[in-house]
PDB file of C-alpha atoms in Angstrom:
ATOM      1  CA  GLU A   4     -83.202  11.455 -25.222  1.00 75.00           C
ATOM      2  CA  ALA A   5     -83.828  14.720 -23.208  1.00 80.00           C
ATOM      3  CA  ASP A   6     -80.677  14.803 -20.989  1.00 93.00           C
ATOM      4  CA  ILE A   7     -78.563  16.874 -20.955  1.00 96.00           C
ATOM      5  CA  TYR A   8     -74.743  17.075 -23.036  1.00 96.00           C
ATOM      6  CA  GLN A   9     -71.239  18.940 -21.648  1.00 97.00           C
ATOM      7  CA  THR A  10     -68.405  19.170 -24.425  1.00 97.00           C
ATOM      8  CA  PRO A  11     -66.063  18.227 -24.474  1.00 97.00           C
ATOM      9  CA  ARG A  12     -65.414  15.560 -22.439  1.00 96.00           C
ATOM     10  CA  TYR A  13     -61.851  16.784 -21.201  1.00 97.00           C
ATOM     11  CA  LEU A  14     -59.644  19.937 -22.084  1.00 97.00           C
ATOM     12  CA  VAL A  15     -55.828  20.877 -21.401  1.00 97.00           C
ATOM     13  CA  ILE A  16     -55.256  23.995 -23.086  1.00 96.00           C
ATOM     14  CA  GLY A  17     -52.968  26.132 -21.987  1.00 96.00           C
ATOM     15  CA  THR A  18     -52.647  29.098 -20.803  1.00 97.00           C
ATOM     16  CA  GLY A  19     -54.048  32.681 -22.874  1.00 96.00           C
ATOM     17  CA  LYS A  20     -56.672  30.936 -25.008  1.00 96.00           C
ATOM     18  CA  LYS A  21     -59.727  31.519 -24.217  1.00 96.00           C
ATOM     19  CA  ILE A  22     -62.144  28.378 -23.840  1.00 96.00           C
ATOM     20  CA  THR A  23     -65.802  28.213 -24.046  1.00 97.00           C
ATOM     21  CA  LEU A  24     -67.054  24.955 -22.324  1.00 97.00           C
ATOM     22  CA  GLU A  25     -70.694  23.788 -24.036  1.00 98.00           C
ATOM     23  CA  CYS A  26     -73.671  22.486 -21.940  1.00 98.00           C
ATOM     24  CA  SER A  27     -77.353  21.690 -23.990  1.00 98.00           C
ATOM     25  CA  GLN A  28     -79.529  20.006 -22.251  1.00 97.00           C
ATOM     26  CA  THR A  29     -83.101  18.501 -24.227  1.00 95.00           C
ATOM     27  CA  MET A  30     -85.478  18.482 -21.556  1.00 92.00           C
ATOM     28  CA  GLY A  31     -86.959  22.511 -21.937  1.00 91.00           C
ATOM     29  CA  HIS A  32     -85.515  23.331 -18.360  1.00 93.00           C
ATOM     30  CA  ASP A  33     -86.255  27.244 -17.726  1.00 91.00           C
ATOM     31  CA  LYS A  34     -83.186  27.225 -15.157  1.00 93.00           C
ATOM     32  CA  MET A  35     -79.808  26.569 -15.212  1.00 95.00           C
ATOM     33  CA  TYR A  36     -76.538  26.314 -13.314  1.00 96.00           C
ATOM     34  CA  TRP A  37     -72.584  25.680 -13.771  1.00 97.00           C
ATOM     35  CA  TYR A  38     -70.876  23.698 -11.031  1.00 96.00           C
ATOM     36  CA  GLN A  39     -67.345  24.032 -10.641  1.00 96.00           C
ATOM     37  CA  GLN A  40     -65.353  21.414  -8.241  1.00 92.00           C
ATOM     38  CA  ASP A  41     -61.714  20.678  -7.426  1.00 89.00           C
ATOM     39  CA  PRO A  42     -60.593  17.215  -6.814  1.00 81.00           C
ATOM     40  CA  GLY A  43     -62.361  15.988  -2.877  1.00 76.00           C
ATOM     41  CA  MET A  44     -64.440  19.292  -2.647  1.00 83.00           C
ATOM     42  CA  GLU A  45     -67.498  19.594  -2.411  1.00 86.00           C
ATOM     43  CA  LEU A  46     -69.918  21.446  -5.466  1.00 92.00           C
ATOM     44  CA  HIS A  47     -70.003  24.952  -5.981  1.00 93.00           C
ATOM     45  CA  LEU A  48     -72.359  26.770  -8.008  1.00 93.00           C
ATOM     46  CA  ILE A  49     -70.358  29.521  -9.953  1.00 95.00           C
ATOM     47  CA  HIS A  50     -73.224  31.164 -12.511  1.00 96.00           C
ATOM     48  CA  TYR A  51     -76.839  30.144 -12.849  1.00 95.00           C
ATOM     49  CA  SER A  52     -79.862  31.215 -15.581  1.00 95.00           C
ATOM     50  CA  TYR A  53     -83.600  30.738 -14.323  1.00 92.00           C
ATOM     51  CA  GLY A  54     -84.259  32.490 -18.097  1.00 92.00           C
ATOM     52  CA  VAL A  55     -83.249  33.265 -21.811  1.00 95.00           C
ATOM     53  CA  ASN A  56     -81.069  36.391 -21.426  1.00 94.00           C
ATOM     54  CA  SER A  57     -81.386  35.879 -17.441  1.00 94.00           C
ATOM     55  CA  THR A  58     -77.857  34.716 -15.927  1.00 95.00           C
ATOM     56  CA  GLU A  59     -77.026  36.082 -12.452  1.00 94.00           C
ATOM     57  CA  LYS A  60     -73.167  35.179 -10.874  1.00 93.00           C
ATOM     58  CA  GLY A  61     -72.886  32.482  -8.028  1.00 90.00           C
ATOM     59  CA  ASP A  62     -71.690  32.002  -5.041  1.00 84.00           C
ATOM     60  CA  LEU A  63     -68.276  31.198  -5.805  1.00 84.00           C
ATOM     61  CA  SER A  64     -66.833  34.449  -7.931  1.00 81.00           C
ATOM     62  CA  SER A  65     -65.528  33.347 -10.748  1.00 84.00           C
ATOM     63  CA  GLU A  66     -63.174  34.703 -14.192  1.00 89.00           C
ATOM     64  CA  SER A  67     -65.624  32.673 -16.375  1.00 93.00           C
ATOM     65  CA  THR A  68     -68.597  33.880 -18.336  1.00 95.00           C
ATOM     66  CA  VAL A  69     -71.700  32.586 -19.275  1.00 97.00           C
ATOM     67  CA  SER A  70     -74.492  33.571 -21.868  1.00 96.00           C
ATOM     68  CA  ARG A  71     -78.069  31.980 -22.622  1.00 97.00           C
ATOM     69  CA  ILE A  72     -79.215  32.730 -25.464  1.00 97.00           C
ATOM     70  CA  ARG A  73     -81.542  29.982 -26.636  1.00 96.00           C
ATOM     71  CA  THR A  74     -83.343  27.985 -23.492  1.00 95.00           C
ATOM     72  CA  GLU A  75     -81.110  24.128 -24.442  1.00 96.00           C
ATOM     73  CA  HIS A  76     -77.685  26.148 -24.341  1.00 97.00           C
ATOM     74  CA  PHE A  77     -76.230  27.704 -22.015  1.00 98.00           C
ATOM     75  CA  PRO A  78     -72.172  28.211 -21.990  1.00 98.00           C
ATOM     76  CA  LEU A  79     -69.263  29.359 -20.377  1.00 97.00           C
ATOM     77  CA  THR A  80     -66.366  30.911 -21.430  1.00 96.00           C
ATOM     78  CA  LEU A  81     -62.690  31.677 -20.260  1.00 94.00           C
ATOM     79  CA  GLU A  82     -60.890  34.513 -22.210  1.00 94.00           C
ATOM     80  CA  SER A  83     -57.367  33.578 -20.566  1.00 95.00           C
ATOM     81  CA  ALA A  84     -57.315  30.775 -18.695  1.00 95.00           C
ATOM     82  CA  ARG A  85     -54.533  30.449 -15.866  1.00 95.00           C
ATOM     83  CA  PRO A  86     -53.417  27.263 -14.190  1.00 96.00           C
ATOM     84  CA  SER A  87     -55.575  28.547 -11.537  1.00 93.00           C
ATOM     85  CA  HIS A  88     -58.776  27.020 -13.780  1.00 95.00           C
ATOM     86  CA  THR A  89     -58.252  24.086 -13.563  1.00 96.00           C
ATOM     87  CA  SER A  90     -61.401  22.078 -12.231  1.00 96.00           C
ATOM     88  CA  GLN A  91     -63.763  20.352 -12.691  1.00 96.00           C
ATOM     89  CA  TYR A  92     -67.181  22.564 -14.877  1.00 97.00           C
ATOM     90  CA  LEU A  93     -70.739  20.932 -14.003  1.00 97.00           C
ATOM     91  CA  CYS A  94     -73.452  21.628 -15.739  1.00 98.00           C
ATOM     92  CA  ALA A  95     -77.299  21.335 -14.718  1.00 96.00           C
ATOM     93  CA  SER A  96     -80.508  21.365 -15.366  1.00 95.00           C
ATOM     94  CA  SER A  97     -84.298  22.112 -13.388  1.00 91.00           C
ATOM     95  CA  ALA A  98     -87.498  22.198 -14.417  1.00 86.00           C
ATOM     96  CA  GLN A  99     -88.225  22.812 -10.425  1.00 73.00           C
ATOM     97  CA  ASN A 100     -85.858  23.073  -7.322  1.00 66.00           C
ATOM     98  CA  SER A 101     -88.771  20.451  -6.172  1.00 67.00           C
ATOM     99  CA  TYR A 102     -87.462  17.781  -8.712  1.00 75.00           C
ATOM    100  CA  GLY A 103     -83.573  18.642  -8.653  1.00 85.00           C
ATOM    101  CA  TYR A 104     -81.187  18.619 -10.396  1.00 92.00           C
ATOM    102  CA  THR A 105     -80.730  16.744 -14.037  1.00 93.00           C
ATOM    103  CA  PHE A 106     -76.416  17.325 -14.264  1.00 96.00           C
ATOM    104  CA  GLY A 107     -73.713  16.922 -17.522  1.00 97.00           C
ATOM    105  CA  SER A 108     -71.244  14.486 -17.581  1.00 96.00           C
ATOM    106  CA  GLY A 109     -68.745  17.908 -16.365  1.00 96.00           C
ATOM    107  CA  THR A 110     -65.557  18.824 -18.551  1.00 97.00           C
ATOM    108  CA  ARG A 111     -62.236  18.457 -16.567  1.00 96.00           C
ATOM    109  CA  LEU A 112     -59.859  21.191 -17.522  1.00 97.00           C
ATOM    110  CA  THR A 113     -56.564  21.341 -16.856  1.00 97.00           C
ATOM    111  CA  VAL A 114     -53.954  24.439 -18.665  1.00 97.00           C
ATOM    112  CA  VAL A 115     -51.063  24.431 -18.595  1.00 96.00           C
TER     113      VAL A 115
ATOM    114  CA  ALA B  88     -76.256  31.697   5.041  1.00 77.00           C
ATOM    115  CA  GLN B  89     -76.364  28.852   3.721  1.00 85.00           C
ATOM    116  CA  ARG B  90     -74.294  25.578   4.623  1.00 91.00           C
ATOM    117  CA  VAL B  91     -74.089  21.690   4.746  1.00 95.00           C
ATOM    118  CA  THR B  92     -71.867  20.211   6.827  1.00 96.00           C
ATOM    119  CA  GLN B  93     -71.314  16.205   5.845  1.00 97.00           C
ATOM    120  CA  PRO B  94     -68.904  15.407   8.859  1.00 96.00           C
ATOM    121  CA  GLU B  95     -67.690  12.103   7.353  1.00 95.00           C
ATOM    122  CA  LYS B  96     -65.375  12.283   4.293  1.00 94.00           C
ATOM    123  CA  LEU B  97     -64.711   8.351   3.373  1.00 96.00           C
ATOM    124  CA  LEU B  98     -66.410   5.288   5.179  1.00 98.00           C
ATOM    125  CA  SER B  99     -66.967   2.078   5.112  1.00 98.00           C
ATOM    126  CA  VAL B 100     -69.351  -0.299   6.568  1.00 97.00           C
ATOM    127  CA  PHE B 101     -69.510  -4.481   5.964  1.00 98.00           C
ATOM    128  CA  LYS B 102     -72.372  -5.696   3.315  1.00 97.00           C
ATOM    129  CA  GLY B 103     -75.249  -6.206   5.337  1.00 97.00           C
ATOM    130  CA  ALA B 104     -74.813  -3.831   7.924  1.00 98.00           C
ATOM    131  CA  PRO B 105     -76.248  -0.970   8.463  1.00 98.00           C
ATOM    132  CA  VAL B 106     -75.413   2.090   6.665  1.00 97.00           C
ATOM    133  CA  GLU B 107     -75.634   6.042   7.814  1.00 97.00           C
ATOM    134  CA  LEU B 108     -74.405   8.718   6.184  1.00 98.00           C
ATOM    135  CA  LYS B 109     -74.891  11.761   8.015  1.00 98.00           C
ATOM    136  CA  CYS B 110     -75.919  15.358   7.179  1.00 98.00           C
ATOM    137  CA  ASN B 111     -76.473  18.361   9.175  1.00 97.00           C
ATOM    138  CA  TYR B 112     -77.509  21.549   7.780  1.00 96.00           C
ATOM    139  CA  SER B 113     -77.402  25.475   8.129  1.00 94.00           C
ATOM    140  CA  TYR B 114     -80.525  27.632   7.573  1.00 90.00           C
ATOM    141  CA  SER B 115     -82.598  29.883   8.723  1.00 85.00           C
ATOM    142  CA  GLY B 116     -86.381  29.393   6.720  1.00 82.00           C
ATOM    143  CA  SER B 117     -88.093  26.396   5.436  1.00 83.00           C
ATOM    144  CA  PRO B 118     -85.354  24.063   3.634  1.00 87.00           C
ATOM    145  CA  GLU B 119     -85.324  21.543   1.090  1.00 89.00           C
ATOM    146  CA  LEU B 120     -83.077  18.849   1.250  1.00 92.00           C
ATOM    147  CA  PHE B 121     -81.161  16.405  -1.394  1.00 94.00           C
ATOM    148  CA  TRP B 122     -79.153  13.046  -1.322  1.00 96.00           C
ATOM    149  CA  TYR B 123     -77.170  12.988  -4.498  1.00 96.00           C
ATOM    150  CA  VAL B 124     -75.135   9.765  -6.056  1.00 96.00           C
ATOM    151  CA  GLN B 125     -71.899   9.261  -7.960  1.00 94.00           C
ATOM    152  CA  TYR B 126     -71.005   5.515  -9.144  1.00 94.00           C
ATOM    153  CA  SER B 127     -67.650   5.038 -10.164  1.00 91.00           C
ATOM    154  CA  ARG B 128     -67.484   6.478 -13.960  1.00 89.00           C
ATOM    155  CA  GLN B 129     -70.711   7.556 -13.447  1.00 92.00           C
ATOM    156  CA  ARG B 130     -72.723  11.130 -13.274  1.00 93.00           C
ATOM    157  CA  LEU B 131     -74.388  13.163 -10.426  1.00 94.00           C
ATOM    158  CA  GLN B 132     -78.066  12.029  -9.631  1.00 94.00           C
ATOM    159  CA  LEU B 133     -80.956  12.652  -7.803  1.00 93.00           C
ATOM    160  CA  LEU B 134     -80.835   9.498  -5.232  1.00 95.00           C
ATOM    161  CA  LEU B 135     -84.229  10.757  -3.280  1.00 92.00           C
ATOM    162  CA  ARG B 136     -85.857  14.377  -1.743  1.00 89.00           C
ATOM    163  CA  HIS B 137     -86.763  14.993   1.941  1.00 85.00           C
ATOM    164  CA  ILE B 138     -90.295  16.486  -0.023  1.00 79.00           C
ATOM    165  CA  SER B 139     -91.536  13.436  -1.462  1.00 79.00           C
ATOM    166  CA  ARG B 140     -90.340  10.758   1.463  1.00 77.00           C
ATOM    167  CA  GLU B 141     -90.080   7.519  -0.941  1.00 81.00           C
ATOM    168  CA  SER B 142     -86.925   4.921  -0.636  1.00 83.00           C
ATOM    169  CA  ILE B 143     -85.092   4.960  -3.718  1.00 87.00           C
ATOM    170  CA  LYS B 144     -82.785   2.038  -3.950  1.00 92.00           C
ATOM    171  CA  GLY B 145     -83.321   1.162  -0.328  1.00 92.00           C
ATOM    172  CA  PHE B 146     -82.501   4.420   1.109  1.00 95.00           C
ATOM    173  CA  THR B 147     -84.430   6.461   3.306  1.00 94.00           C
ATOM    174  CA  ALA B 148     -83.870   9.557   4.973  1.00 94.00           C
ATOM    175  CA  ASP B 149     -85.546  11.993   7.266  1.00 87.00           C
ATOM    176  CA  LEU B 150     -85.958  15.531   7.982  1.00 89.00           C
ATOM    177  CA  ASN B 151     -85.054  16.563  11.937  1.00 91.00           C
ATOM    178  CA  LYS B 152     -85.825  20.099  12.543  1.00 88.00           C
ATOM    179  CA  GLY B 153     -84.594  20.152  15.387  1.00 91.00           C
ATOM    180  CA  GLU B 154     -81.592  18.774  15.870  1.00 92.00           C
ATOM    181  CA  THR B 155     -81.462  20.566  11.508  1.00 94.00           C
ATOM    182  CA  SER B 156     -80.287  16.857   9.724  1.00 95.00           C
ATOM    183  CA  PHE B 157     -81.131  14.626   7.308  1.00 96.00           C
ATOM    184  CA  HIS B 158     -79.284  11.400   6.934  1.00 97.00           C
ATOM    185  CA  LEU B 159     -79.185   8.360   5.003  1.00 97.00           C
ATOM    186  CA  LYS B 160     -79.864   4.543   5.309  1.00 96.00           C
ATOM    187  CA  LYS B 161     -80.187   1.756   4.373  1.00 97.00           C
ATOM    188  CA  PRO B 162     -80.181  -1.467   6.609  1.00 97.00           C
ATOM    189  CA  PHE B 163     -78.583  -3.892   5.247  1.00 97.00           C
ATOM    190  CA  ALA B 164     -75.512  -1.986   2.709  1.00 97.00           C
ATOM    191  CA  GLN B 165     -74.821  -3.911  -1.024  1.00 97.00           C
ATOM    192  CA  GLU B 166     -71.751  -3.734  -2.587  1.00 97.00           C
ATOM    193  CA  GLU B 167     -73.053  -1.366  -5.267  1.00 96.00           C
ATOM    194  CA  ASP B 168     -73.442   1.127  -2.359  1.00 98.00           C
ATOM    195  CA  SER B 169     -70.251   2.056  -2.928  1.00 97.00           C
ATOM    196  CA  ALA B 170     -69.870   4.873  -4.292  1.00 96.00           C
ATOM    197  CA  MET B 171     -70.119   9.415  -3.415  1.00 95.00           C
ATOM    198  CA  TYR B 172     -73.074  10.406  -1.849  1.00 97.00           C
ATOM    199  CA  TYR B 173     -73.867  14.166  -1.643  1.00 97.00           C
ATOM    200  CA  CYS B 174     -76.320  16.101   0.456  1.00 97.00           C
ATOM    201  CA  ALA B 175     -77.775  19.406  -1.216  1.00 95.00           C
ATOM    202  CA  LEU B 176     -79.980  22.423   0.139  1.00 93.00           C
ATOM    203  CA  SER B 177     -81.820  24.706  -0.618  1.00 89.00           C
ATOM    204  CA  GLY B 178     -84.259  27.189   0.466  1.00 81.00           C
ATOM    205  CA  PHE B 179     -87.623  27.184   0.059  1.00 71.00           C
ATOM    206  CA  GLY B 180     -87.952  29.812  -3.222  1.00 67.00           C
ATOM    207  CA  ASN B 181     -85.058  30.088  -3.658  1.00 68.00           C
ATOM    208  CA  GLU B 182     -83.931  27.189  -6.727  1.00 72.00           C
ATOM    209  CA  LYS B 183     -80.373  27.244  -5.637  1.00 85.00           C
ATOM    210  CA  LEU B 184     -78.813  23.938  -4.738  1.00 90.00           C
ATOM    211  CA  THR B 185     -75.935  23.795  -2.141  1.00 92.00           C
ATOM    212  CA  PHE B 186     -73.720  21.308  -0.878  1.00 94.00           C
ATOM    213  CA  GLY B 187     -71.654  19.075   1.321  1.00 94.00           C
ATOM    214  CA  THR B 188     -68.313  17.786   0.090  1.00 93.00           C
ATOM    215  CA  GLY B 189     -69.717  14.171   0.239  1.00 95.00           C
ATOM    216  CA  THR B 190     -68.379  10.932   1.741  1.00 97.00           C
ATOM    217  CA  ARG B 191     -67.441   8.243  -0.259  1.00 96.00           C
ATOM    218  CA  LEU B 192     -69.661   5.169   1.284  1.00 98.00           C
ATOM    219  CA  THR B 193     -67.175   2.295   0.233  1.00 98.00           C
ATOM    220  CA  ILE B 194     -69.091  -1.955   0.824  1.00 97.00           C
ATOM    221  CA  ILE B 195     -66.708  -3.812   2.033  1.00 97.00           C
ATOM    222  CA  PRO B 196     -67.357  -8.483   0.812  1.00 94.00           C
TER     223      PRO B 196
END
């Protein structure tokens, strides 16, 4: 089934660890996005990509990095996790913005 | 800069009563507006977009450029409408979505 998948769903990790949050979509969408959302707060765009080998930083500064080597895959990496990175991370994709985004289920990250 | 404001964090409405979720935006060009909804334990999903002028699950939203608003309305609330609602904006030709802080709607039986 064409969809967007995020793994893991929940992650608890120690300070200083390197982590990668996975996001894959099977809809053939060129555009993909990462949003960060703290509980009860708005979604903030941290990274986006309009195609392979194209990545841009979003409106909210983030210490994370992303890559887009394949159309369907848009992983987010934190080289050294800190408690301030504790948040929910949402991945989304779109074919054309007028049709809106399709969101994944999110990864809830806790850094202890 | 583009901005979306949802003035109500929480809204409670009795079943059968009308619902209006407010959304105001700030954008200098021609915006594209959306409403997204997140039901309990489900992912965020698109509810409706202004360019299609559609009614989804009884909800409608009209873009008022004079008042820079895109309020979401439903004439008769149902219990299954309880959810978190986000208004979102993108600029014409700019694919990035800016979200409001969301309104948690609770329908009282």
